[in-house]
């Protein structure tokens, strides 16, 4: 069985550009085998950014969004991507994903005001 624990998101200034703000989402994958093998924990980072054009299409002005709000807006996408990668055994130690205006999402699909704390958020029983 696998579990995820998300840590505190951080703005990644080394990848930040004019067109998108990149935020690192560190997380730990915990593997707890059913047999007598030892539990293992591995650290990973998914750096994620969405280009300003896509936010504009969704009706948001990037100049009015602070980093904490941006992390909450990114988080539902991050959780979905990371869970899929853990299930498929394609999770990397570090990966950078940047979405541009070619992403077919026409409207921001989540209520980011309901996200709550990201740090120490745990996703359990990923098979």
Tab-separated table of C-alpha atoms in Angstrom:
chain	number	residue	atom	x	y	z
A	1	UNK	CA	0.000	0.000	0.000
A	2	UNK	CA	1.216	3.528	-0.760
A	3	UNK	CA	0.533	6.835	0.961
A	4	UNK	CA	1.419	10.418	0.069
A	5	UNK	CA	2.208	13.256	2.415
A	6	UNK	CA	2.446	16.718	0.903
A	7	UNK	CA	4.838	19.208	2.413
A	8	UNK	CA	4.829	23.006	2.298
A	9	UNK	CA	4.705	24.374	-1.274
A	10	UNK	CA	7.420	26.876	-2.187
A	11	UNK	CA	7.792	29.362	-5.025
A	12	UNK	CA	10.577	28.161	-7.302
A	13	UNK	CA	12.338	31.357	-8.323
A	14	UNK	CA	14.846	29.507	-10.500
A	15	UNK	CA	12.080	28.518	-12.933
A	16	UNK	CA	9.862	31.552	-12.520
A	17	UNK	CA	9.384	33.441	-15.739
A	18	UNK	CA	7.333	36.270	-17.082
A	19	UNK	CA	4.717	33.898	-18.413
A	20	UNK	CA	4.192	31.583	-15.431
A	21	UNK	CA	4.893	31.284	-11.722
A	22	UNK	CA	6.314	27.886	-10.813
A	23	UNK	CA	5.625	26.425	-7.388
A	24	UNK	CA	7.423	23.381	-6.002
A	25	UNK	CA	5.160	20.839	-4.345
A	26	UNK	CA	7.364	18.528	-2.269
A	27	UNK	CA	5.838	15.244	-1.169
A	28	UNK	CA	6.816	11.938	0.380
A	29	UNK	CA	5.731	8.578	-1.005
A	30	UNK	CA	5.435	6.013	1.767
A	31	UNK	CA	5.349	2.365	0.742
A	32	UNK	CA	4.087	-0.105	3.318
A	33	UNK	CA	4.278	-3.622	1.902
A	34	UNK	CA	1.769	-6.225	3.066
A	35	UNK	CA	4.507	-8.757	3.667
A	36	UNK	CA	7.474	-8.570	6.028
A	37	UNK	CA	9.406	-6.030	3.936
A	38	UNK	CA	10.369	-2.760	5.526
A	39	UNK	CA	8.420	0.458	5.028
A	40	UNK	CA	10.174	2.907	2.690
A	41	UNK	CA	9.844	6.643	2.239
A	42	UNK	CA	11.060	8.598	-0.783
A	43	UNK	CA	11.116	12.362	-1.260
A	44	UNK	CA	9.876	13.941	-4.476
A	45	UNK	CA	9.123	17.392	-5.905
A	46	UNK	CA	6.634	18.294	-8.592
A	47	UNK	CA	7.314	21.813	-9.859
A	48	UNK	CA	4.154	23.110	-11.490
A	49	UNK	CA	3.216	26.275	-13.308
A	50	UNK	CA	0.348	27.596	-15.370
A	51	UNK	CA	1.022	30.288	-17.944
A	52	UNK	CA	-0.643	33.641	-17.413
A	53	UNK	CA	-2.632	33.281	-20.663
A	54	UNK	CA	-4.525	30.316	-19.246
A	55	UNK	CA	-5.348	32.206	-16.047
A	56	UNK	CA	-6.554	35.134	-18.153
A	57	UNK	CA	-8.856	32.783	-20.048
A	58	UNK	CA	-10.225	31.642	-16.681
A	59	UNK	CA	-10.895	35.267	-15.733
A	60	UNK	CA	-8.013	35.782	-13.274
A	61	UNK	CA	-5.344	38.478	-13.245
A	62	UNK	CA	-2.008	36.980	-12.142
A	63	UNK	CA	-0.914	40.346	-10.735
A	64	UNK	CA	-3.724	40.093	-8.180
A	65	UNK	CA	-2.971	36.531	-6.996
A	66	UNK	CA	-0.464	36.035	-4.180
A	67	UNK	CA	1.718	32.935	-3.914
A	68	UNK	CA	-0.316	31.302	-1.120
A	69	UNK	CA	-3.523	31.598	-3.164
A	70	UNK	CA	-1.721	30.383	-6.264
A	71	UNK	CA	-0.526	27.267	-4.407
A	72	UNK	CA	-4.122	26.526	-3.407
A	73	UNK	CA	-5.262	27.039	-6.997
A	74	UNK	CA	-2.582	24.626	-8.266
A	75	UNK	CA	-3.067	21.992	-5.560
A	76	UNK	CA	-6.101	20.080	-6.963
A	77	UNK	CA	-4.214	19.593	-10.240
A	78	UNK	CA	-1.079	18.552	-8.339
A	79	UNK	CA	-2.921	15.995	-6.234
A	80	UNK	CA	-4.493	14.392	-9.293
A	81	UNK	CA	-1.208	14.305	-11.240
A	82	UNK	CA	0.803	12.906	-8.319
A	83	UNK	CA	-1.764	10.234	-7.393
A	84	UNK	CA	-1.851	9.042	-11.029
A	85	UNK	CA	1.952	8.972	-11.225
A	86	UNK	CA	2.225	7.005	-7.965
A	87	UNK	CA	-0.422	4.513	-9.128
A	88	UNK	CA	1.345	4.067	-12.481
A	89	UNK	CA	4.835	3.942	-10.927
A	90	UNK	CA	5.951	6.879	-13.073
A	91	UNK	CA	6.675	9.318	-10.240
A	92	UNK	CA	10.101	10.976	-10.500
A	93	UNK	CA	12.317	12.500	-7.840
A	94	UNK	CA	11.877	15.887	-9.565
A	95	UNK	CA	9.601	16.859	-12.411
A	96	UNK	CA	8.662	20.194	-13.944
A	97	UNK	CA	5.239	20.557	-15.556
A	98	UNK	CA	4.140	23.832	-17.117
A	99	UNK	CA	0.722	24.252	-18.667
A	100	UNK	CA	0.109	26.764	-21.408
A	101	UNK	CA	-2.970	28.019	-23.228
A	102	UNK	CA	-3.208	24.771	-25.219
A	103	UNK	CA	-4.616	23.019	-22.122
A	104	UNK	CA	-8.292	22.397	-22.970
A	105	UNK	CA	-9.702	23.491	-19.596
A	106	UNK	CA	-12.018	26.398	-20.408
A	107	UNK	CA	-12.920	27.358	-16.839
A	108	UNK	CA	-11.060	26.922	-13.557
A	109	UNK	CA	-12.803	23.779	-12.221
A	110	UNK	CA	-12.274	24.058	-8.442
A	111	UNK	CA	-13.207	26.286	-5.533
A	112	UNK	CA	-9.725	27.083	-4.240
A	113	UNK	CA	-11.189	28.812	-1.173
A	114	UNK	CA	-12.155	25.353	0.122
A	115	UNK	CA	-8.687	23.789	-0.258
A	116	UNK	CA	-7.414	24.374	3.282
A	117	UNK	CA	-3.884	23.521	4.405
A	118	UNK	CA	-1.656	21.721	1.942
A	119	UNK	CA	1.275	21.064	4.259
A	120	UNK	CA	1.004	17.612	5.882
A	121	UNK	CA	-2.028	16.707	3.758
A	122	UNK	CA	-2.080	12.935	3.542
A	123	UNK	CA	-3.532	10.790	0.760
A	124	UNK	CA	-3.898	7.202	1.911
A	125	UNK	CA	-4.320	3.802	0.346
A	126	UNK	CA	-3.044	4.407	-3.161
A	127	UNK	CA	-2.783	1.073	-4.949
